[in-house]
XYZ file of C-alpha atoms in Angstrom:
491
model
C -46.040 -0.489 -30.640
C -47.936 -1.577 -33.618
C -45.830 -0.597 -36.296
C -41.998 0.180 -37.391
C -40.756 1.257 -39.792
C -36.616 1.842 -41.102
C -36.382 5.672 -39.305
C -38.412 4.318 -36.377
C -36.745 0.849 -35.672
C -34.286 1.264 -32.543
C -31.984 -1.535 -30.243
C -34.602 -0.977 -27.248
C -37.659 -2.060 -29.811
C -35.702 -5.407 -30.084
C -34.060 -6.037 -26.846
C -37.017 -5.147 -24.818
C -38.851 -8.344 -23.921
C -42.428 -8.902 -22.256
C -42.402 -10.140 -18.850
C -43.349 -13.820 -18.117
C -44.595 -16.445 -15.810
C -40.404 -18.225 -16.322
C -39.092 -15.502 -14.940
C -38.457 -11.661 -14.863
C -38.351 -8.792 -17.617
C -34.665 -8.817 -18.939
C -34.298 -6.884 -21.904
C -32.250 -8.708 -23.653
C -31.475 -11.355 -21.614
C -32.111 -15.133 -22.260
C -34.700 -15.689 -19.196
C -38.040 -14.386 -19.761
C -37.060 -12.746 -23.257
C -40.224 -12.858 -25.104
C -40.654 -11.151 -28.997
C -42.974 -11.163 -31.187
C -41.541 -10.362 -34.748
C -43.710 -9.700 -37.774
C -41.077 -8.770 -40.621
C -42.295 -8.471 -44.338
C -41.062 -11.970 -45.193
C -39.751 -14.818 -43.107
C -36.983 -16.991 -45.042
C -38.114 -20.697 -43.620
C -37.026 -24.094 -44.587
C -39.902 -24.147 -47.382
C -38.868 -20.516 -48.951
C -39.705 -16.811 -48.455
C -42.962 -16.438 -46.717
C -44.946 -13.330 -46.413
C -47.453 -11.932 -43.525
C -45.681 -14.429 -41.118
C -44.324 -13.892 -37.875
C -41.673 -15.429 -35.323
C -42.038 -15.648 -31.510
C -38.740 -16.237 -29.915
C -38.491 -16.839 -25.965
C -35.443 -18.063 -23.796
C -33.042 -18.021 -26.514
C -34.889 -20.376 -29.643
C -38.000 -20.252 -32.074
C -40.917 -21.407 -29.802
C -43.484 -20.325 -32.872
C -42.784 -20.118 -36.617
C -46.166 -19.104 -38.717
C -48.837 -16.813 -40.309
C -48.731 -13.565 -38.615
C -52.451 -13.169 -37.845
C -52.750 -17.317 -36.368
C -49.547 -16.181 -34.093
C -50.952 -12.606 -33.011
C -54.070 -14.383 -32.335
C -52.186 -17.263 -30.248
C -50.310 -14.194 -28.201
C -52.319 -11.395 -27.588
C -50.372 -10.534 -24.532
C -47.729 -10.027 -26.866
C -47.088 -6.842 -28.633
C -45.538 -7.685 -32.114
C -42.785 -5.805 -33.445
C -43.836 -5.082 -37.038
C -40.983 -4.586 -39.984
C -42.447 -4.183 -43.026
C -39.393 -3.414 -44.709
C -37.069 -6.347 -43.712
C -36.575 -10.139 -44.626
C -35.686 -11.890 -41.178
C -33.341 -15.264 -42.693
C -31.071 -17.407 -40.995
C -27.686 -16.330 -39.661
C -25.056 -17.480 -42.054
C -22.440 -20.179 -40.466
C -18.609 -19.761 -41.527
C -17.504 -23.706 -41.635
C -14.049 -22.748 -41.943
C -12.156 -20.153 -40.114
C -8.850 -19.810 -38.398
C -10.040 -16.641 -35.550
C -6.373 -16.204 -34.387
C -5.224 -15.097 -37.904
C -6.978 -11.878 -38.240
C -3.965 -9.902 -37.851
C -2.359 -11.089 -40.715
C -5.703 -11.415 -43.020
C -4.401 -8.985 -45.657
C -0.924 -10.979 -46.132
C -2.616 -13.419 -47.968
C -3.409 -11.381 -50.675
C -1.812 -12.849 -54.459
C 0.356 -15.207 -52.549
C 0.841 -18.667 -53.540
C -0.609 -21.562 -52.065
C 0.358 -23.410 -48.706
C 1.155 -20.042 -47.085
C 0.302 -21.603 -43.991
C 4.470 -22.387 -43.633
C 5.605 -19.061 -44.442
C 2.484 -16.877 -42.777
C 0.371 -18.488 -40.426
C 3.029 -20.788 -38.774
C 5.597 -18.024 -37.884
C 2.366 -15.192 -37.173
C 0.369 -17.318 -34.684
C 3.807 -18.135 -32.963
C 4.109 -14.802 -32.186
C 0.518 -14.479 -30.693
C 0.225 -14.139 -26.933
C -3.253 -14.335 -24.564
C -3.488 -10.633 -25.187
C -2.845 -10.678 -28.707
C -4.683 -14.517 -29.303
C -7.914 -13.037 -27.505
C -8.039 -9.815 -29.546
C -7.043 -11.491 -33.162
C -10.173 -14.240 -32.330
C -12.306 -11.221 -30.688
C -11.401 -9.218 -33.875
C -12.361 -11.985 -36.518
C -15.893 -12.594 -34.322
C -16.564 -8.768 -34.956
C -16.349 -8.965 -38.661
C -18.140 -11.825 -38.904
C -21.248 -10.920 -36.756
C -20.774 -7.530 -38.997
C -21.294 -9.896 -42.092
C -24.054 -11.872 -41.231
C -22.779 -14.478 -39.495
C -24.111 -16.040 -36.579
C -21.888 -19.107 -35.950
C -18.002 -19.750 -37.115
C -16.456 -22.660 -36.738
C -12.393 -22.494 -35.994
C -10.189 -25.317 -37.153
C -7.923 -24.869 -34.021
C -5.130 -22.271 -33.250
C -1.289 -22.310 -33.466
C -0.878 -19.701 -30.796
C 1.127 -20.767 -27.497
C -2.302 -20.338 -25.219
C -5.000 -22.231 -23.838
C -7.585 -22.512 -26.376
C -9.613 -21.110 -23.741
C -8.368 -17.497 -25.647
C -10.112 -18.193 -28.018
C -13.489 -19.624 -26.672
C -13.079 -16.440 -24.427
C -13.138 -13.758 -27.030
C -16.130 -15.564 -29.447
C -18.189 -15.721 -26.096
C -17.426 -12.567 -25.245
C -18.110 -11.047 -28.721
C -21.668 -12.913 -28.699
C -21.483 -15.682 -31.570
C -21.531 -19.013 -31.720
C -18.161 -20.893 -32.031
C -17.270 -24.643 -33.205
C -13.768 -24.231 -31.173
C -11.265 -27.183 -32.804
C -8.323 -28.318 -30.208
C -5.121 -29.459 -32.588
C -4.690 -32.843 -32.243
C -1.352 -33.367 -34.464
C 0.763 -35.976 -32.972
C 3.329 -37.144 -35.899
C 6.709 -36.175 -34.331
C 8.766 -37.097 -37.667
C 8.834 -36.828 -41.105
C 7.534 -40.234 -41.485
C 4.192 -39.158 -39.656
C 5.232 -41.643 -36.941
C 5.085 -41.882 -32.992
C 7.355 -44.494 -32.393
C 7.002 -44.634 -28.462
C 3.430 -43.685 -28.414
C 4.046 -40.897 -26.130
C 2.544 -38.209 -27.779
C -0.358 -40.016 -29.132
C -2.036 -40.870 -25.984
C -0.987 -37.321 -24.512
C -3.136 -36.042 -27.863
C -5.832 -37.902 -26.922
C -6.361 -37.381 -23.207
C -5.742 -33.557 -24.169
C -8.970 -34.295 -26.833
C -11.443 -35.727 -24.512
C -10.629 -33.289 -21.937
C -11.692 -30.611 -24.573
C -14.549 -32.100 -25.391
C -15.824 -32.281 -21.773
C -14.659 -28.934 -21.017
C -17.039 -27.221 -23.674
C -20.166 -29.657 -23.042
C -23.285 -28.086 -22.874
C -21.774 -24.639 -23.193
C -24.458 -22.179 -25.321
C -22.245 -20.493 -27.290
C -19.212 -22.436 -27.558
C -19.375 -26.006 -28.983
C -16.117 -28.650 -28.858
C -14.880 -30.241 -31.680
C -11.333 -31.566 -32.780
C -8.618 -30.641 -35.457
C -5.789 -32.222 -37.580
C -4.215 -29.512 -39.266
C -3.443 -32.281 -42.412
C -3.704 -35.937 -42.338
C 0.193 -36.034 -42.328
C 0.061 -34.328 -39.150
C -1.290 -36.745 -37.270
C -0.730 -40.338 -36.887
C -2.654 -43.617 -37.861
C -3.922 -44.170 -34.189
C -4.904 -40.463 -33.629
C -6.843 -40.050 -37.013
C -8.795 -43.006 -35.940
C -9.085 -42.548 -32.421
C -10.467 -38.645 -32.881
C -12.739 -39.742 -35.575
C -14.318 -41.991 -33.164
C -14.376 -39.909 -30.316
C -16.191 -36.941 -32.107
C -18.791 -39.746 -33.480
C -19.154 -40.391 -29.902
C -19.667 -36.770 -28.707
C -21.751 -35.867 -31.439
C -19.160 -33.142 -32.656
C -16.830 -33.141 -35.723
C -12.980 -33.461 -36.820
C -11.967 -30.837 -39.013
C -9.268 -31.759 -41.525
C -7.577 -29.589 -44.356
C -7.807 -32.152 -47.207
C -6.552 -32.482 -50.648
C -6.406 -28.461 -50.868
C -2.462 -28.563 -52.439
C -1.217 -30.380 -55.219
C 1.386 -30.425 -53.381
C -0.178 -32.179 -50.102
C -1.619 -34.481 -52.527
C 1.332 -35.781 -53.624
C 3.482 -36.253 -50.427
C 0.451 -38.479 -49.429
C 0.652 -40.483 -52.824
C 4.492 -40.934 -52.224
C 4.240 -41.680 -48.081
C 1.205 -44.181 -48.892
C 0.828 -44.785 -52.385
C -2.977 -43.221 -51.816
C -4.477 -39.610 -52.025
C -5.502 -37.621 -48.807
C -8.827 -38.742 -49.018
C -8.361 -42.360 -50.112
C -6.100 -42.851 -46.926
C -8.325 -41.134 -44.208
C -10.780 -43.744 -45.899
C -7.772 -46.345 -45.005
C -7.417 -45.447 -41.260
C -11.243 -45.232 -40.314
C -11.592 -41.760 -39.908
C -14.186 -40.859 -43.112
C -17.776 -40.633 -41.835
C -20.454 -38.148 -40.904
C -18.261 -36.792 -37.703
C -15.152 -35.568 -40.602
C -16.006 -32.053 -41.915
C -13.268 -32.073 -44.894
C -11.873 -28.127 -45.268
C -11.440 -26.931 -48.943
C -11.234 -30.499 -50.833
C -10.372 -28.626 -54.337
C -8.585 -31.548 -55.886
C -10.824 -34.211 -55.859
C -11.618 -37.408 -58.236
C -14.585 -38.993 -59.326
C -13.486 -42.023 -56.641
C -13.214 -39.293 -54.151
C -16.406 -37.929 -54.817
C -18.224 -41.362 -54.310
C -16.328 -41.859 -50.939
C -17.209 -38.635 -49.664
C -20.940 -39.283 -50.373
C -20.935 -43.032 -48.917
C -19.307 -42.163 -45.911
C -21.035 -38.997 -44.841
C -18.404 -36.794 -44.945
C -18.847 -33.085 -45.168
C -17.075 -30.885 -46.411
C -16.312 -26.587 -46.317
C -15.995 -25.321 -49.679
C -14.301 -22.037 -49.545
C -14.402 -20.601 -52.400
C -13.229 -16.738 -51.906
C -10.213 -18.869 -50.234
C -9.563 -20.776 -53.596
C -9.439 -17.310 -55.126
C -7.340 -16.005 -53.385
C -4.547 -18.387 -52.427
C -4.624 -20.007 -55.999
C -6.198 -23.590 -55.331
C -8.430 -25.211 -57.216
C -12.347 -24.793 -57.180
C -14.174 -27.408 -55.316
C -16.790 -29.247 -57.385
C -19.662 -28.186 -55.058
C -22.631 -28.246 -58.103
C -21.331 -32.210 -58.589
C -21.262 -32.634 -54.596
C -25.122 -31.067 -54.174
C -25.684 -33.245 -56.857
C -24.213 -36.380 -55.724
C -25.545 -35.520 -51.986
C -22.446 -34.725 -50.400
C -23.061 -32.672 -47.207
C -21.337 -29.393 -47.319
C -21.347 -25.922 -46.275
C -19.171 -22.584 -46.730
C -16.073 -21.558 -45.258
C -14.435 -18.494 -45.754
C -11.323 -19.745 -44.229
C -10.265 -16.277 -42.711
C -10.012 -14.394 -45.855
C -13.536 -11.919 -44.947
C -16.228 -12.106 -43.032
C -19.292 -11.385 -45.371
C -22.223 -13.902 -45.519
C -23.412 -12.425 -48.303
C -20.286 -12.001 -50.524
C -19.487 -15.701 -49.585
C -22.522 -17.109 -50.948
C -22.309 -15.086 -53.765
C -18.358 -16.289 -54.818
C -19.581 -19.582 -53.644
C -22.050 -19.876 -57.004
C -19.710 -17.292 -59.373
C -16.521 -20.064 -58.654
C -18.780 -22.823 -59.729
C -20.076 -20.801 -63.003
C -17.092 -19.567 -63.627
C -14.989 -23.353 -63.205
C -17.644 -25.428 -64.544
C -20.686 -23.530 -65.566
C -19.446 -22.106 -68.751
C -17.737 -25.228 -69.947
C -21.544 -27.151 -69.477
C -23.669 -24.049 -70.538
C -25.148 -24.370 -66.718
C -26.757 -20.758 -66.661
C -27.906 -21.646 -63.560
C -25.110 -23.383 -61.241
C -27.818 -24.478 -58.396
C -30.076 -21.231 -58.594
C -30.179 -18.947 -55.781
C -31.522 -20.659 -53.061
C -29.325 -23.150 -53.151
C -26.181 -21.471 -52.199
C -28.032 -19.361 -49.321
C -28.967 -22.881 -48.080
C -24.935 -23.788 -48.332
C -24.128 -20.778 -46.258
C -26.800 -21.494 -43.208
C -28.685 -24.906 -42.232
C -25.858 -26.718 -45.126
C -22.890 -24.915 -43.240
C -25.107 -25.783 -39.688
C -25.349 -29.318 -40.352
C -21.990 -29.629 -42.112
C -20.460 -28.452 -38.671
C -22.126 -30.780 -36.556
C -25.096 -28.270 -35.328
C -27.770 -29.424 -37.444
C -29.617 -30.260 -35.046
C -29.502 -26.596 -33.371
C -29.470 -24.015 -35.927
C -29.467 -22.350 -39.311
C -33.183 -22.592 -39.496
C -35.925 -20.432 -39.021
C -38.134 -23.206 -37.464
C -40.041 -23.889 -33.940
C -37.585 -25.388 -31.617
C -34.381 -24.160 -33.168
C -31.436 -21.793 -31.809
C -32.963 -18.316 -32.403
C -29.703 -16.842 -34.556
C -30.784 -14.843 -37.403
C -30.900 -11.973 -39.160
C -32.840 -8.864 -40.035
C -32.551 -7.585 -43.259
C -33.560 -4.080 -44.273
C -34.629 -4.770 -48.002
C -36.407 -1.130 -48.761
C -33.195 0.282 -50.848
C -32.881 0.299 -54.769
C -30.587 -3.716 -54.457
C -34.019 -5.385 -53.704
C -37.006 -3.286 -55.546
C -39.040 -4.205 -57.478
C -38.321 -7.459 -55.994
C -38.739 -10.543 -58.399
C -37.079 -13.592 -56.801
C -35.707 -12.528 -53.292
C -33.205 -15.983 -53.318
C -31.196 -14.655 -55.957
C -31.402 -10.992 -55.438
C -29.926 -12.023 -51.777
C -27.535 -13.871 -53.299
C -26.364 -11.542 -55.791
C -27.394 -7.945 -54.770
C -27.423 -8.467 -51.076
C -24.302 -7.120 -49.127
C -23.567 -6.333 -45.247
C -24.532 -2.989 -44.969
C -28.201 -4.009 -45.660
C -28.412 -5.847 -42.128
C -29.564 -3.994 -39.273
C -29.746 -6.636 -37.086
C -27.730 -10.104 -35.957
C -29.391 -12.344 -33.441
C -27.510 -15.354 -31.358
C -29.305 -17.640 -29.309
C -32.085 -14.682 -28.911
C -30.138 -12.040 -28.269
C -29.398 -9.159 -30.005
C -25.804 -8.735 -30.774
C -25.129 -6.487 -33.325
C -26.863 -3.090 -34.429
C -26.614 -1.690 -37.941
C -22.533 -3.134 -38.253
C -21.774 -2.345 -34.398
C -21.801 -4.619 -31.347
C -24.215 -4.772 -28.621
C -23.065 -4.252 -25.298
C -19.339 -3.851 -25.818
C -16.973 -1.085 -27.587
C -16.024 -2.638 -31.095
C -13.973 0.763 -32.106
C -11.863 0.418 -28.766
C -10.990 -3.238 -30.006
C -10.273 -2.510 -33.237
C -8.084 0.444 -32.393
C -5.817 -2.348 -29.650
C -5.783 -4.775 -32.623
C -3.801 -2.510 -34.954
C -1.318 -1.529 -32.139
C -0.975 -5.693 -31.417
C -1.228 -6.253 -35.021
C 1.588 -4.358 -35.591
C 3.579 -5.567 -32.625
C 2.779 -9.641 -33.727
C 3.856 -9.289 -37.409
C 7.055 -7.478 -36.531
C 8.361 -9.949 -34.748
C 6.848 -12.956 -36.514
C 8.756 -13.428 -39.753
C 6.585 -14.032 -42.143
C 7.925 -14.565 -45.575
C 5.953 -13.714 -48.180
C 6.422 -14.705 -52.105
C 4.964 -11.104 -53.652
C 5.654 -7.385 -52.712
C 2.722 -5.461 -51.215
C 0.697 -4.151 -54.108
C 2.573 -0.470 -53.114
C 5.660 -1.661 -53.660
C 5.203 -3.586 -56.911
C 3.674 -0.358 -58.308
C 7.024 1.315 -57.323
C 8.618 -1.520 -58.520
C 6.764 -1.779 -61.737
C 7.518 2.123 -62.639
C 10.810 2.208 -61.864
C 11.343 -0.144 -65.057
């Protein structure tokens, strides 16, 4: 086929692959998968280019480059042409909690640490059936929204995390699975005996072996707050992650109040005693981080430590706005998390810039708050390298993970087309991608999933949903909306 167009484009055109030499024809299928993909532009690390092309083969980018050099280079190839379509990199969720799904909508107007009164008492009430479909359910809508990896800060659900690496593998995207590694046993944070401490920490390495060199699923480890977990264990899984080239993903300084039980059980802020203990570095991704100081700021950016802003999160439950424009600016590795709230790439990165005009841009006159391409770097090889995958993907590049997206870019939200960054940023949405890609393979088709029945799943998650909240007793602050509409006109 020489060319394609929107009408004409169809899931064979993609999954089909050319036979090779490696192995045989699998449409599809990670062995022998060969494409040759000529879209109207190709998003790479240096911008938007135009009349370029990407060969992908066994699951990566083996060629990134002018479409005639690579056609030329190939000619056994038959390239798929998509004139109408920007092909960019997947967008990676650094902060998500998969086994929440079900209770998603609770959050809505309620005040902040919810996690006592919501996600405590729901994810208790989660069982393998119910754990696999909540994380299965939260993979769907984010492959539906763009993204290509998420990375889950660990469940509370009585299962084998295995759940949970289960349904992400099974849905097709790529997962940064966190094991829980609290260990305080007291309200003192302490673990007088030990006992629990070195239980954690057999229980971590054994996670981080069981995942190694797994495609899809990647290991890393979790403390839900720094108050959950002792001295030892902060340090020891900080240096165990450094040593498994993975990361330990912390919820820090998101609450004013969690900020001040640390000032009155140290005498030091979240941040400043991680800092104490030895576990700040490169191997630390930092969730949320909204309450930070200027001292904080200059720790985070000598150590290393990343962090996930989550901005539609701060909206939502009430926190502060990260400084993110004063992190890019002060080099602080970070990415965006959307913390469970909804998976959209593109409505992330959008909130992700609108929270920093809207906290700190008007106040300055900053009619830009990083421009554009800033925040769609944020939301893919920022949120790849903030996660520990770097190295792997969120980058349309030769030797990288092949997870991307096509996006159809022919309707009135992108023409004329002036500067593709920002009309992305701010006029792109879900419905405009046709295509999701993980490791090479094609995984989602125009906002349905490749290979498996997403309506089937979504129709068992709202009998389980139903069945888990019941019996969960979550307490929330506010009425439904419905009922303080009822409430408000019966006044």
């Amino acid at each position: 086929m020489n060319h394609l167009t929107q009408a004409d484009l169809t899931p064979a055109d993609l999954m089909e692959a050319d036979p090779t030499p490696d192995g045989p024809h699998r449409p599809g299928g990670p062995a022998g998968a060969v494409r040759l993909l000529a879209p109207g532009v190709v998003m790479t690390p240096n911008g938007p280019m135009e009349h370029h092309a990407v060969l992908v083969a066994d699951g990566s980018f083996r060629a990134v480059g002018p479409a005639a050099r690579l056609e030329r280079d190939h000619p056994h190839l038959t390239p798929v042409r998509l004139p109408a379509h920007v092909l960019m990199p997947g967008f990676v969720d650094a902060h998500h909690h998969l086994t929440q799904s079900f209770g998603a909508a609770l959050a809505f107007g309620e005040p902040s640490e919810i996690f006592r009164r919501v996600w405590v008492p729901l994810e208790g009430a989660l069982d393998e059936e119910s754990a696999y479909v909540a994380a299965k359910l939260a993979a769907l809508e984010s492959l539906r929204g763009g993204f290509t990896t998420v990375t889950d800060a660990g469940t509370r659900a009585p299962v084998d995390v295995e759940t949970v690496a289960a349904a992400t593998r099974d849905a097709g995207i790529r997962c940064v699975l966190g094991l829980v590694c609290n260990d305080a046993d007291d309200a003192d944070g302490a673990d007088h005996d030990g006992t629990r401490a070195a239980a954690t920490l057999a229980a971590a390495e054994k996670h981080l072996a069981r995942y190694a060199g797994e495609e899809l699923v990647h290991p890393s480890l979790a403390v839900s707050v720094p108050e959950a977990a002792t001295a030892r264990t902060l340090a020891a899984t900080a240096r165990l992650a450094a040593e498994a080239d993975t990361v330990v993903q912390i919820h820090v300084n998101e609450h004013l109040a969690a900020v001040e039980r640390s000032l009155i059980r140290h005498g030091l802020r979240p941040l400043e005693y991680l800092r104490e203990v030895g576990a700040l570095g490169p191997q630390l991704l930092a969730a949320h981080a909204t309450l930070v100081t200027p001292a904080e700021l200059t720790l985070l950016a000598d150590t290393g430590t990343a962090v996930s802003y989550n901005p539609v999160a701060s909206a939502w439950k009430g926190n502060a706005v990260a400084p993110a424009t004063t992190m890019a600016e002060r080099g602080i590795r970070f990415g965006l998390g959307t913390d469970g709230t909804r998976g959209d790439g593109f409505r992330l990165a959008e909130a992700a810039e609108f929270a920093q005009r809207l906290a700190y841009g008007l106040a300055t006159g900053d009619s830009s708050c990083g421009a554009g391409w800033s925040w769609l770097e944020h939301a893919g090889p920022g949120g790849a390298d903030a996660v520990g995958l770097g190295a792997l993907t969120g980058r349309i590049a030769p030797g990288a993970a092949a997870d991307f997206l096509l996006v159809d870019v022919s309707g009135p939200e992108m023409r004329p087309s002036w500067d593709l960054p920002w009309e992305l940023l701010r006029r792109g949405n879900r419905d405009q991608i046709t295509a999701v890609f993980v490791a090479g393979r094609l995984r989602m088709w125009r906002g349905a999933p490749v290979g498996w029945d997403g309506g089937a799943l979504v129709d068992r998650a709202a009998e389980l949903a139903e069945e888990v909240v019941g019996r969960a007793g979550v307490t929330r602050a506010h009425p439904t909306s419905t009922a303080a509409r009822a409430r408000s006109a019966a006044r």
